[in-house]
Coordinates of C-alpha atoms and ligand atoms in Angstrom, one line a residue:
M9 CA 55.2 -5.2 -100.3
K10 CA 57.7 -2.2 -99.7
S11 CA 56.8 -0.5 -102.9
L12 CA 53.3 0.1 -101.8
S13 CA 54.6 2.3 -99.1
Y14 CA 54.9 4.8 -102.0
L15 CA 51.0 5.3 -101.6
N16 CA 51.3 6.3 -98.1
K17 CA 51.3 10.0 -99.0
Y18 CA 48.1 9.3 -100.5
F19 CA 46.2 7.6 -97.5
F20 CA 47.5 11.0 -95.6
K21 CA 46.1 13.6 -98.6
Y22 CA 42.6 11.5 -97.9
K23 CA 43.0 10.8 -94.3
W24 CA 39.5 11.9 -93.4
R25 CA 38.2 9.7 -95.9
L26 CA 39.8 6.5 -94.7
L27 CA 39.0 7.4 -91.0
L28 CA 35.4 8.2 -91.7
G29 CA 35.2 4.8 -93.5
T30 CA 36.7 3.0 -90.8
I31 CA 34.1 4.5 -88.7
F32 CA 31.2 3.2 -90.8
I33 CA 32.8 0.1 -91.2
V34 CA 32.7 -0.5 -87.3
I35 CA 29.1 0.9 -87.2
S36 CA 27.8 -1.4 -89.6
N37 CA 29.5 -4.4 -88.1
Y38 CA 28.2 -3.4 -84.6
F39 CA 24.7 -3.5 -85.7
G40 CA 25.2 -6.5 -87.7
V41 CA 26.4 -8.5 -84.6
Q42 CA 23.3 -7.3 -82.6
M43 CA 20.9 -9.2 -85.1
P44 CA 22.3 -12.7 -84.1
L45 CA 22.3 -11.5 -80.4
Y46 CA 18.5 -10.2 -80.7
V47 CA 17.7 -13.8 -82.3
K48 CA 19.5 -15.2 -79.4
S49 CA 17.2 -13.6 -76.8
T50 CA 14.2 -14.1 -78.2
I51 CA 14.8 -18.1 -78.9
D52 CA 16.0 -18.3 -75.3
D53 CA 12.9 -16.3 -73.8
L54 CA 10.3 -18.6 -76.0
M55 CA 12.2 -21.9 -74.6
K56 CA 11.7 -20.8 -71.2
S57 CA 8.3 -18.9 -71.0
T58 CA 4.9 -19.8 -71.8
T59 CA 3.6 -16.6 -73.0
I60 CA 2.7 -18.2 -76.4
T61 CA -0.9 -19.3 -75.9
S62 CA -2.9 -18.4 -79.0
I63 CA -2.1 -18.6 -82.8
E64 CA -2.4 -14.6 -82.4
D65 CA 0.7 -14.3 -79.8
A66 CA 2.7 -16.6 -82.5
L67 CA 2.1 -13.9 -84.9
Y68 CA 2.8 -11.2 -83.2
L69 CA 5.9 -12.5 -82.0
S70 CA 7.0 -13.4 -85.5
L71 CA 6.2 -10.1 -87.0
K72 CA 8.3 -8.6 -84.0
I73 CA 11.3 -10.6 -84.5
G74 CA 11.2 -10.1 -88.5
G75 CA 10.7 -6.4 -88.1
I76 CA 13.5 -5.9 -85.9
Y77 CA 15.6 -8.3 -87.8
M78 CA 14.7 -6.0 -90.9
L79 CA 15.6 -2.7 -89.2
L80 CA 18.9 -3.9 -88.1
S81 CA 19.7 -5.4 -91.3
L82 CA 18.7 -2.0 -92.9
I83 CA 20.9 0.2 -90.4
S84 CA 23.9 -2.1 -91.0
G85 CA 23.0 -2.3 -94.8
F86 CA 23.1 1.5 -94.6
F87 CA 26.5 1.8 -93.0
L88 CA 27.9 -0.6 -95.4
F89 CA 26.8 1.7 -98.2
L90 CA 28.5 5.0 -96.8
M91 CA 31.8 2.4 -96.1
R92 CA 31.9 1.6 -99.8
Q93 CA 30.9 5.3 -100.6
T94 CA 34.0 6.6 -98.6
I95 CA 36.6 3.8 -98.8
I96 CA 36.0 2.8 -102.5
V97 CA 35.6 6.2 -103.7
M98 CA 38.8 7.1 -102.0
S99 CA 40.3 4.0 -104.1
R100 CA 39.2 5.9 -107.2
L101 CA 40.5 9.3 -106.2
I102 CA 43.9 7.9 -105.7
E103 CA 43.6 6.1 -108.7
F104 CA 43.1 9.1 -110.7
D105 CA 45.9 11.2 -109.1
L106 CA 48.2 8.2 -109.6
K107 CA 47.6 8.3 -113.2
N108 CA 48.2 11.8 -113.4
E109 CA 51.3 11.7 -111.7
I110 CA 52.3 8.7 -113.9
Y111 CA 51.3 10.7 -116.6
S112 CA 53.0 14.0 -116.0
H113 CA 56.2 12.1 -115.3
Y114 CA 56.1 10.4 -118.6
Q115 CA 56.1 13.7 -120.1
K116 CA 59.2 14.9 -118.5
L117 CA 61.0 12.0 -119.6
D118 CA 63.5 12.0 -122.6
F119 CA 63.5 10.9 -126.3
T120 CA 66.2 7.9 -124.9
F121 CA 63.4 6.6 -122.7
Y122 CA 61.0 6.2 -125.3
K123 CA 63.2 4.4 -127.5
K124 CA 64.2 1.9 -124.7
N125 CA 60.5 1.2 -123.7
A126 CA 57.7 0.0 -125.8
T127 CA 54.7 2.1 -126.2
G128 CA 52.6 -1.0 -125.0
D129 CA 54.4 -1.1 -121.9
L130 CA 54.0 2.6 -121.2
M131 CA 50.5 2.0 -121.6
N132 CA 50.1 -0.8 -119.4
R133 CA 51.6 0.6 -116.4
I134 CA 49.2 3.7 -116.6
S135 CA 46.3 1.5 -117.3
E136 CA 46.7 -2.1 -115.9
D137 CA 49.0 -1.8 -113.2
V138 CA 47.1 1.3 -111.6
S139 CA 43.9 -1.1 -111.8
Q140 CA 46.0 -3.6 -109.8
V141 CA 47.0 -0.9 -107.3
R142 CA 43.6 0.3 -106.8
M143 CA 42.1 -3.0 -105.8
Y144 CA 44.6 -2.7 -102.8
L145 CA 43.5 0.9 -102.2
G146 CA 39.9 0.1 -102.4
P147 CA 38.8 -3.7 -101.6
G148 CA 42.2 -4.5 -100.0
I149 CA 42.0 -2.0 -97.4
M150 CA 38.5 -2.3 -97.1
Y151 CA 38.2 -6.0 -96.0
S152 CA 41.2 -5.9 -93.9
I153 CA 39.8 -3.0 -91.9
N154 CA 36.3 -5.2 -91.9
L155 CA 37.9 -8.2 -91.0
V156 CA 39.6 -6.8 -87.8
A157 CA 36.4 -4.8 -86.8
L158 CA 34.1 -7.8 -87.2
S159 CA 36.4 -10.2 -85.8
I160 CA 36.8 -8.3 -82.5
L161 CA 33.1 -7.9 -82.2
I162 CA 32.0 -11.2 -83.1
I163 CA 34.6 -13.2 -80.9
T164 CA 33.9 -11.4 -78.0
Q165 CA 30.5 -12.0 -78.1
M166 CA 31.1 -15.8 -78.6
I167 CA 33.4 -15.8 -75.9
K168 CA 30.8 -14.5 -73.8
I169 CA 28.1 -17.1 -74.7
S170 CA 30.5 -20.0 -74.9
P171 CA 34.5 -19.7 -74.6
Y172 CA 34.8 -23.9 -75.2
L173 CA 32.6 -23.7 -78.6
T174 CA 34.3 -20.8 -79.9
V175 CA 37.4 -22.4 -80.1
F176 CA 36.0 -25.2 -82.0
V177 CA 34.2 -23.3 -84.5
L178 CA 37.0 -20.9 -85.0
I179 CA 39.9 -23.7 -86.1
P180 CA 38.4 -24.5 -89.6
L181 CA 38.5 -20.5 -90.4
P182 CA 42.4 -19.8 -90.5
I183 CA 42.4 -23.2 -92.6
M184 CA 40.2 -21.9 -94.9
S185 CA 42.1 -18.4 -95.2
F186 CA 45.4 -20.3 -95.9
L187 CA 43.7 -22.8 -98.6
I188 CA 42.1 -19.5 -100.3
Y189 CA 45.5 -17.7 -100.2
K190 CA 47.1 -20.6 -102.2
V191 CA 43.9 -21.1 -104.5
S192 CA 44.2 -16.9 -105.3
S193 CA 47.9 -17.2 -105.6
K194 CA 47.5 -19.9 -108.3
M195 CA 44.5 -18.0 -109.9
N196 CA 46.7 -14.9 -110.4
L197 CA 49.6 -16.9 -111.5
M198 CA 47.0 -18.3 -114.3
S199 CA 45.5 -14.9 -114.9
K200 CA 49.1 -13.2 -115.2
N201 CA 49.7 -16.0 -117.9
V202 CA 46.1 -14.9 -119.6
Q203 CA 47.1 -11.4 -119.6
V204 CA 50.4 -11.9 -121.4
E205 CA 48.9 -13.8 -124.1
Q206 CA 46.3 -11.1 -124.2
S207 CA 48.7 -8.1 -124.6
M208 CA 50.4 -10.0 -127.2
L209 CA 47.1 -10.7 -129.0
S210 CA 46.3 -7.0 -129.0
T211 CA 50.1 -6.0 -129.9
L212 CA 49.7 -8.6 -133.0
A213 CA 46.1 -6.9 -134.1
Q214 CA 47.2 -3.5 -133.6
E215 CA 50.4 -3.8 -135.9
T216 CA 48.5 -5.8 -138.4
F217 CA 45.8 -3.0 -138.8
A218 CA 48.4 -0.2 -138.4
G219 CA 50.3 -1.8 -141.6
I220 CA 46.9 -2.7 -143.2
R221 CA 48.0 -1.4 -146.3
V222 CA 51.1 -3.2 -146.4
V223 CA 49.6 -6.3 -145.6
K224 CA 46.8 -6.0 -148.0
A225 CA 49.3 -4.9 -150.7
Y226 CA 51.3 -7.9 -150.5
S227 CA 48.3 -10.1 -149.9
R228 CA 49.1 -11.4 -146.7
E229 CA 46.2 -11.4 -144.9
K230 CA 46.1 -15.3 -144.6
E231 CA 49.4 -15.5 -143.1
A232 CA 48.4 -12.4 -140.6
H233 CA 45.1 -14.1 -139.7
E234 CA 46.9 -17.4 -139.0
K235 CA 49.6 -15.7 -137.1
F236 CA 46.4 -14.0 -134.9
N237 CA 44.9 -17.2 -134.8
A238 CA 47.7 -19.4 -133.3
T239 CA 48.1 -16.6 -130.7
A240 CA 44.4 -16.6 -129.6
Q241 CA 44.4 -20.2 -129.5
E242 CA 47.0 -20.0 -126.9
Y243 CA 44.9 -17.3 -125.1
K244 CA 41.9 -19.4 -125.2
S245 CA 43.7 -22.6 -123.8
K246 CA 45.0 -20.5 -121.1
S247 CA 41.9 -18.7 -120.4
M248 CA 40.1 -22.1 -120.3
K249 CA 42.3 -23.5 -117.6
M250 CA 41.8 -20.6 -115.8
V251 CA 38.0 -21.2 -116.0
I252 CA 38.2 -24.6 -114.6
F253 CA 40.1 -23.9 -111.7
N254 CA 37.7 -20.7 -110.9
A255 CA 34.7 -23.0 -111.1
F256 CA 36.2 -25.3 -108.4
F257 CA 36.7 -22.0 -106.1
M258 CA 33.3 -21.1 -104.8
P259 CA 31.9 -24.3 -104.4
T260 CA 35.0 -25.4 -102.2
I261 CA 34.2 -21.9 -100.0
V262 CA 30.7 -23.0 -99.5
F263 CA 31.5 -26.5 -98.4
L264 CA 33.9 -25.1 -95.8
I265 CA 30.9 -22.9 -94.5
G266 CA 28.9 -25.9 -94.4
L267 CA 31.3 -27.6 -92.6
S268 CA 31.7 -24.9 -89.8
T269 CA 28.1 -24.8 -89.4
L270 CA 28.0 -28.6 -88.8
L271 CA 30.8 -28.3 -86.4
T272 CA 28.8 -26.0 -84.2
I273 CA 25.8 -27.7 -84.1
Y274 CA 27.2 -31.0 -83.4
I275 CA 29.5 -29.7 -80.6
G276 CA 26.9 -26.9 -79.4
G277 CA 24.3 -29.7 -79.2
K278 CA 26.7 -32.1 -77.1
L279 CA 27.2 -29.0 -74.8
T280 CA 23.7 -28.5 -74.4
Y281 CA 23.1 -31.7 -72.3
N282 CA 24.9 -30.2 -69.3
H283 CA 23.4 -27.0 -70.0
S284 CA 26.6 -25.0 -70.6
I285 CA 25.1 -23.2 -73.8
S286 CA 21.2 -22.3 -74.4
I287 CA 19.3 -23.2 -78.0
G288 CA 19.6 -19.7 -78.6
G289 CA 23.2 -19.4 -78.1
I290 CA 23.6 -22.4 -80.9
V291 CA 21.6 -20.4 -83.2
A292 CA 23.6 -17.2 -82.7
F293 CA 26.9 -19.3 -83.2
I294 CA 25.7 -20.4 -86.7
F295 CA 25.1 -16.8 -87.4
F296 CA 28.2 -15.7 -86.1
V297 CA 30.3 -18.3 -87.9
N298 CA 28.5 -17.5 -91.4
K299 CA 29.0 -13.9 -90.6
L300 CA 32.9 -14.5 -90.1
T301 CA 33.4 -16.8 -93.0
W302 CA 33.3 -14.3 -95.6
P303 CA 35.7 -12.0 -94.0
F304 CA 38.1 -14.9 -93.0
A305 CA 37.9 -16.1 -96.6
S306 CA 39.1 -12.7 -97.7
I307 CA 42.4 -12.7 -95.9
G308 CA 43.6 -15.2 -98.5
W309 CA 42.0 -13.2 -101.5
V310 CA 42.8 -10.0 -99.9
T311 CA 46.6 -10.9 -99.5
S312 CA 47.0 -12.2 -103.0
I313 CA 45.4 -8.7 -104.4
N314 CA 47.9 -7.2 -102.1
Q315 CA 50.9 -9.2 -103.7
R316 CA 49.5 -8.4 -107.2
A317 CA 49.3 -4.6 -106.5
A318 CA 52.8 -4.9 -104.8
A319 CA 54.0 -6.2 -108.2
S320 CA 52.5 -3.6 -110.1
Q321 CA 53.5 -0.9 -108.1
T322 CA 57.1 -2.0 -108.3
R323 CA 56.5 -1.5 -111.9
I324 CA 55.3 1.9 -111.6
N325 CA 57.8 3.0 -109.3
E326 CA 60.4 1.8 -111.8
F327 CA 59.0 4.5 -114.3
L328 CA 58.2 7.0 -111.3
M329 CA 61.9 6.7 -110.1
T330 CA 63.3 7.2 -114.0
E331 CA 65.3 10.5 -113.9
P332 CA 64.7 12.4 -116.9
A333 CA 68.3 12.2 -118.6
I334 CA 67.7 15.7 -119.8
K335 CA 66.2 18.0 -117.2
N336 CA 65.7 22.0 -117.5
A337 CA 68.6 23.5 -115.9
S338 CA 67.2 26.8 -115.4
S339 CA 64.0 28.6 -114.5
E340 CA 65.5 32.2 -115.6
V341 CA 63.8 33.8 -118.6
F342 CA 65.8 32.7 -121.6
D343 CA 65.2 35.4 -124.7
F344 CA 66.8 33.5 -127.8
E345 CA 68.8 36.4 -129.8
G346 CA 70.0 34.1 -132.3
K347 CA 73.5 32.7 -132.3
I348 CA 74.1 29.2 -132.4
E349 CA 77.5 27.4 -132.2
F350 CA 78.5 23.8 -132.6
K351 CA 82.1 23.4 -131.4
N352 CA 83.8 19.9 -132.1
V353 CA 80.6 17.9 -131.4
S354 CA 80.3 14.1 -131.5
Y355 CA 77.5 12.4 -130.6
T356 CA 77.2 8.4 -130.5
Y357 CA 73.8 6.7 -130.0
E358 CA 74.1 4.3 -127.3
N359 CA 71.8 1.5 -128.2
S360 CA 73.0 1.1 -131.6
G361 CA 76.7 2.3 -130.7
I362 CA 76.8 4.3 -134.2
T363 CA 78.6 7.7 -134.1
A364 CA 76.3 9.6 -136.0
L365 CA 78.2 12.9 -135.6
N366 CA 82.0 13.4 -135.6
N367 CA 83.5 16.6 -134.5
I368 CA 81.2 19.0 -136.1
S369 CA 81.8 22.7 -135.7
F370 CA 79.8 25.5 -137.4
T371 CA 78.5 29.0 -136.4
L372 CA 75.1 30.6 -137.0
N373 CA 74.5 34.0 -136.5
K374 CA 71.0 35.8 -136.1
G375 CA 69.0 36.0 -139.3
E376 CA 71.5 33.5 -141.3
T377 CA 70.4 30.3 -142.8
L378 CA 72.1 27.0 -142.8
G379 CA 71.4 24.3 -145.5
V380 CA 72.9 21.0 -144.5
I381 CA 73.0 18.4 -147.2
G382 CA 74.1 14.9 -147.1
R383 CA 73.2 11.1 -147.8
T384 CA 70.6 9.5 -145.9
G385 CA 72.1 8.2 -142.6
S386 CA 74.6 10.9 -142.6
G387 CA 73.5 12.4 -139.3
K388 CA 71.4 15.6 -140.4
T389 CA 68.6 14.8 -138.0
T390 CA 70.8 14.1 -135.2
I391 CA 72.2 17.6 -135.4
L392 CA 68.9 19.0 -135.1
N393 CA 68.1 16.7 -132.2
L394 CA 70.9 17.8 -130.5
L395 CA 70.1 21.6 -131.2
M396 CA 66.4 21.0 -129.4
R397 CA 68.4 19.1 -127.0
Q398 CA 66.3 15.8 -127.6
L399 CA 69.4 14.3 -127.0
D400 CA 72.8 15.5 -125.1
V401 CA 76.3 15.9 -126.9
T402 CA 78.3 13.0 -126.2
S403 CA 81.6 15.3 -126.7
G404 CA 82.5 18.8 -127.7
E405 CA 80.3 21.8 -127.0
L406 CA 76.8 23.4 -128.4
L407 CA 76.2 27.0 -127.6
I408 CA 72.8 28.9 -127.7
D409 CA 73.6 32.9 -127.7
G410 CA 77.1 31.7 -126.3
H411 CA 75.6 29.7 -123.2
S412 CA 75.7 25.8 -123.1
V413 CA 72.8 24.7 -124.0
K414 CA 72.6 22.2 -120.9
S415 CA 72.4 25.7 -118.9
I416 CA 69.4 27.6 -120.3
N417 CA 65.9 27.4 -119.9
L418 CA 65.1 24.6 -122.2
D419 CA 61.1 25.1 -122.2
Q420 CA 61.2 28.7 -123.0
F421 CA 64.3 28.0 -125.7
R422 CA 62.0 25.1 -127.2
G423 CA 59.1 27.6 -126.9
Q424 CA 60.9 30.0 -129.3
T425 CA 61.8 27.5 -131.7
G426 CA 59.6 25.8 -134.7
I427 CA 60.7 22.6 -135.9
V428 CA 59.2 20.7 -139.0
P429 CA 60.4 17.2 -138.3
Q430 CA 61.1 14.6 -141.0
D431 CA 58.4 12.5 -140.0
V432 CA 55.6 14.6 -139.9
F433 CA 52.9 13.9 -137.2
L434 CA 49.4 15.2 -137.5
F435 CA 46.9 14.4 -134.5
S436 CA 43.4 13.1 -135.6
D437 CA 41.9 16.5 -135.1
T438 CA 40.8 19.3 -137.4
I439 CA 43.5 21.0 -139.7
A440 CA 43.1 24.3 -138.0
N441 CA 43.8 22.6 -134.8
N442 CA 46.8 20.6 -136.2
I443 CA 47.9 24.2 -137.0
K444 CA 47.1 26.0 -134.1
F445 CA 48.9 23.3 -132.2
G446 CA 52.1 25.2 -132.8
S447 CA 51.1 28.1 -131.3
N448 CA 51.9 29.1 -127.7
D449 CA 48.7 31.0 -127.7
A450 CA 45.7 28.6 -127.4
S451 CA 43.4 31.4 -128.5
I452 CA 44.8 32.5 -131.8
S453 CA 43.0 33.9 -134.5
M454 CA 41.6 32.1 -137.3
E455 CA 43.4 34.9 -139.5
R456 CA 46.9 33.5 -138.3
V457 CA 46.0 30.2 -139.4
I458 CA 45.4 30.9 -142.6
E459 CA 48.1 33.5 -143.0
S460 CA 50.5 30.6 -142.0
A461 CA 48.8 28.2 -144.1
K462 CA 49.3 30.7 -147.0
K463 CA 52.9 30.9 -146.3
A464 CA 53.2 26.8 -146.4
H465 CA 51.4 26.8 -149.6
V466 CA 48.8 24.5 -148.1
Y467 CA 46.0 27.3 -148.2
D468 CA 44.3 26.2 -151.9
N469 CA 44.3 22.7 -150.9
I470 CA 42.6 23.1 -147.7
I471 CA 40.1 25.2 -148.8
A472 CA 39.3 22.5 -151.8
F473 CA 37.9 20.1 -148.8
P474 CA 34.3 20.4 -148.3
D475 CA 35.3 21.1 -144.7
Q476 CA 37.7 23.2 -145.3
F477 CA 40.1 23.9 -142.1
E478 CA 37.4 22.1 -139.9
T479 CA 38.6 19.2 -142.0
L480 CA 39.0 15.9 -139.8
L481 CA 42.6 14.6 -140.1
G482 CA 43.6 10.9 -139.0
E483 CA 41.8 7.7 -138.4
R484 CA 38.1 8.9 -138.9
G485 CA 39.1 11.9 -141.0
V486 CA 40.5 12.3 -144.3
N487 CA 44.0 11.4 -145.5
L488 CA 46.4 13.9 -147.1
S489 CA 49.0 13.1 -149.5
G490 CA 52.8 13.4 -148.2
G491 CA 53.0 16.7 -149.9
Q492 CA 50.0 18.2 -147.9
K493 CA 51.1 16.7 -144.6
Q494 CA 54.3 18.1 -144.8
R495 CA 53.3 21.7 -145.6
I496 CA 50.7 21.5 -143.0
S497 CA 53.3 20.7 -140.8
I498 CA 55.5 23.7 -142.0
A499 CA 52.3 25.9 -141.0
R500 CA 52.4 24.8 -137.9
A501 CA 55.8 25.6 -137.2
L502 CA 55.4 29.1 -139.0
I503 CA 52.3 30.2 -137.0
R504 CA 54.3 30.1 -133.6
D505 CA 56.6 32.9 -135.4
P506 CA 59.6 31.1 -133.9
K507 CA 63.2 32.8 -133.5
L508 CA 64.7 29.6 -134.7
L509 CA 63.2 27.6 -137.6
L510 CA 64.3 24.1 -138.0
L511 CA 63.3 22.3 -141.5
D512 CA 64.0 18.4 -141.4
D513 CA 63.8 17.5 -144.9
C514 CA 60.2 18.8 -145.4
L515 CA 60.0 19.3 -148.8
S516 CA 60.8 15.6 -149.7
A517 CA 57.3 15.1 -150.8
V518 CA 56.6 18.2 -152.9
D519 CA 57.9 18.6 -156.4
T520 CA 60.6 21.3 -157.4
E521 CA 58.0 23.5 -158.6
T522 CA 55.9 23.7 -155.4
E523 CA 59.3 23.7 -153.4
E524 CA 60.1 27.0 -155.4
I525 CA 57.0 28.6 -154.1
I526 CA 57.3 27.8 -150.8
L527 CA 61.1 28.8 -150.6
N528 CA 60.2 32.0 -151.7
H529 CA 57.6 32.5 -149.3
L530 CA 59.8 31.4 -147.2
K531 CA 62.4 33.9 -147.8
E532 CA 61.2 36.4 -145.7
E533 CA 60.6 34.3 -142.7
F534 CA 64.2 33.1 -143.2
K535 CA 65.6 37.0 -142.8
Q536 CA 64.1 37.5 -139.6
R537 CA 65.1 34.5 -137.8
T538 CA 67.8 31.9 -137.5
S539 CA 67.0 28.8 -139.7
I540 CA 68.5 25.2 -140.5
I541 CA 67.1 23.8 -143.7
V542 CA 68.3 19.8 -144.2
S543 CA 67.7 18.5 -147.4
H544 CA 68.8 15.9 -149.8
R545 CA 68.1 18.0 -152.6
I546 CA 70.5 21.1 -153.5
S547 CA 67.7 23.3 -154.9
S548 CA 66.1 23.4 -151.3
I549 CA 69.1 24.8 -149.7
R550 CA 71.3 26.9 -152.5
H551 CA 70.2 30.0 -151.4
A552 CA 71.1 29.5 -147.7
N553 CA 73.8 31.6 -146.2
K554 CA 76.1 28.8 -145.5
L555 CA 76.2 25.5 -146.1
I556 CA 77.5 22.2 -144.9
V557 CA 77.9 18.7 -146.6
I558 CA 78.4 16.0 -144.3
D559 CA 79.2 12.4 -144.8
Q560 CA 79.2 9.5 -142.1
G561 CA 79.1 12.2 -139.6
S562 CA 81.7 14.5 -140.7
I563 CA 81.6 17.9 -142.6
I564 CA 83.2 17.4 -145.7
E565 CA 82.8 20.4 -147.4
S566 CA 81.4 23.9 -146.4
G567 CA 80.6 27.1 -147.9
T568 CA 78.4 28.8 -150.0
H569 CA 76.6 27.5 -153.1
E570 CA 78.9 29.4 -155.3
S571 CA 81.9 28.7 -153.3
L572 CA 81.2 25.1 -153.1
L573 CA 80.4 24.7 -156.8
A574 CA 83.9 26.3 -157.4
L575 CA 85.5 23.5 -155.2
N576 CA 84.4 21.0 -157.7
G577 CA 83.9 18.3 -155.0
V578 CA 81.1 16.1 -153.6
Y579 CA 78.6 19.3 -153.7
T580 CA 79.4 19.7 -157.5
E581 CA 79.0 16.0 -158.0
M582 CA 75.7 16.1 -156.3
Y583 CA 74.5 19.2 -157.9
T584 CA 75.2 18.4 -161.6
K585 CA 73.6 14.7 -160.9
Q586 CA 70.5 16.0 -159.6
L587 CA 70.1 19.0 -162.3
A588 CA 70.6 16.1 -164.9
D589 CA 68.0 14.1 -163.3
E590 CA 65.7 17.0 -163.3
N591 CA 66.1 17.8 -166.8
D592 CA 65.7 14.1 -167.6
L593 CA 62.4 14.1 -165.9
N594 CA 61.6 17.5 -167.6
Q595 CA 61.9 15.9 -171.2
S596 CA 59.9 12.9 -170.1
L597 CA 56.9 14.8 -169.0
Ligands
ATP12 N1 67.4 6.6 -132.2 C1 68.6 5.9 -132.7 N2 69.2 5.2 -132.0 C2 70.4 4.6 -133.0 N3 70.8 4.9 -133.7 C3 70.4 5.9 -134.5 C4 68.9 6.5 -133.9 N4 68.7 7.2 -135.0 C5 69.9 7.3 -136.0 N5 70.7 6.6 -135.7 C6 71.6 6.2 -136.5 O1 72.6 7.4 -136.5 C7 72.9 7.9 -138.1 C8 72.5 9.0 -138.3 O2 71.0 9.2 -138.4 P1 70.3 10.5 -139.1 O3 68.8 10.3 -138.5 O4 70.8 11.6 -138.2 O5 70.5 10.3 -140.3 P2 69.8 11.4 -141.5 O6 71.1 12.1 -142.3 O7 68.9 12.4 -141.0 O8 69.3 10.7 -142.5 P3 68.1 10.7 -143.3 O9 68.5 11.9 -144.6 O10 67.9 9.5 -144.1 O11 67.1 11.3 -142.6 C9 72.6 6.7 -139.0 O12 73.4 5.6 -139.2 C10 71.1 6.0 -138.0 O13 71.3 4.6 -138.2
MG13 MG1 67.1 12.6 -141.0

């Protein structure tokens, strides 16, 4: 329950709504209590007097009772409506705030956090868990206030009529609350089990559809379906159990209400012998008991709602309290001049224990281009991740313009960097918007978009589509080839006119000829900024000012294309092999 105290700040924010809601609850209940009292006094009058002498009198009286009863119900109902309007609306507002708070916190968290936690889990906490918490904020709070207000109003009236009968009719209520609490807890447990199955089912479906091409290519539809079917069966049987349990719930409550009514009539009837209660009093009691039953029944329900909300809030807090491992250390203006220095940098991935980089050192000055080449898994991408401070070095130092990367304004540094990641990601949006995404200026002109597309040598491809730059990509749009995606991703990096340009194997899916064209376009770009090109292919990096060859996280050779060839080492070996492959390819074409 302690976890829920986190939400108090929101109650404070919406204190006026909460207060107003409480006032409405009291008013609504006040009028609700007047109804039975009115019925009581009318019946008692009738029993005593002989005012009714004709059929007209009787008709008039019934209309009067009916009319007043309706009026009181209307007033009570109207305030009930206002109470929902304030308290339930408050809970929706808090829900909205909380979702935003969680979302913005998620965005602060780093790479490692996202590696550790499954996307499904992140989504659940922002949707499922927040919904549970809202049940506490809305109905939970509302029914609790309602119970207190109603109990005070009704029980005082009951005691006024007959203290003795009050004691008797109130006895079953706490028992009922307890029973309902037990039942609700059991139901929650069941629904939790159902939820677990449900999320397994959706994860399974999502994975299958995401990998549908592989599933179909290997004609594994039948197996996939069987797997789905098995999980769905499990889901079904758990849901069925819950339905049966649920079915007993309502009848039990109705039975208990009936029992209380019976008790009222029986004991009340006996009391009329010695005139300690009037007939009208008994009728009023029946009304009162019925009115109290629901709020008392809700105690059990509310308790279990609150418990569930507390469990959800604990999960939410766990993420909200996760401090980002990488935080922006400075809010000072940072203007990147162009110098990068790796000083004996090593990096070990915590989760796998793999030392991806081992004692890496190099310096890159303004306007220079570094080419990084090495086998797969040698640590090339890790260098870029460290440079962008997606990760922090395990040992050694990484200097940007002579300052530790940990001390500069990270947002601004990243804002001046253009990265083309190895695994291209394009949004389900238009091509134009995907390219514009790179720019810090939301209203960047179409000319700039076109210019970057031309530089990335993807312009001709784009205008060949019927919708050109407005072509939708992704799920409901067109599919691009690997090479087209890479080039759009390059255009995205170029449009921001970055001071630092990082290309991670971003020409792997284009042929050598296109690569040559793009590199020629980029030459001008490289002159103006500091750049790093990572590649498997020597053709992509041979023109760089500096080259490093890495193997298993260490630099094994470094120099320029010419000096490396002169070394006659690994680089030369790679070069001759790649040249030979290319010649073979050319001959076979
Ligand atoms: N998030 C991660 N968690 C654990 N280990 C990782 C992670 N990312 C990379 N590694 C490991 O670190 C090593 C270096 O990986 P890295 O991605 O830097 O290689 P790379 O040179 O870019 O390879 P490629 O050419 O295939 O892209 C690999 O052994 C890899 O398994
Ligand atoms: Mg890589």
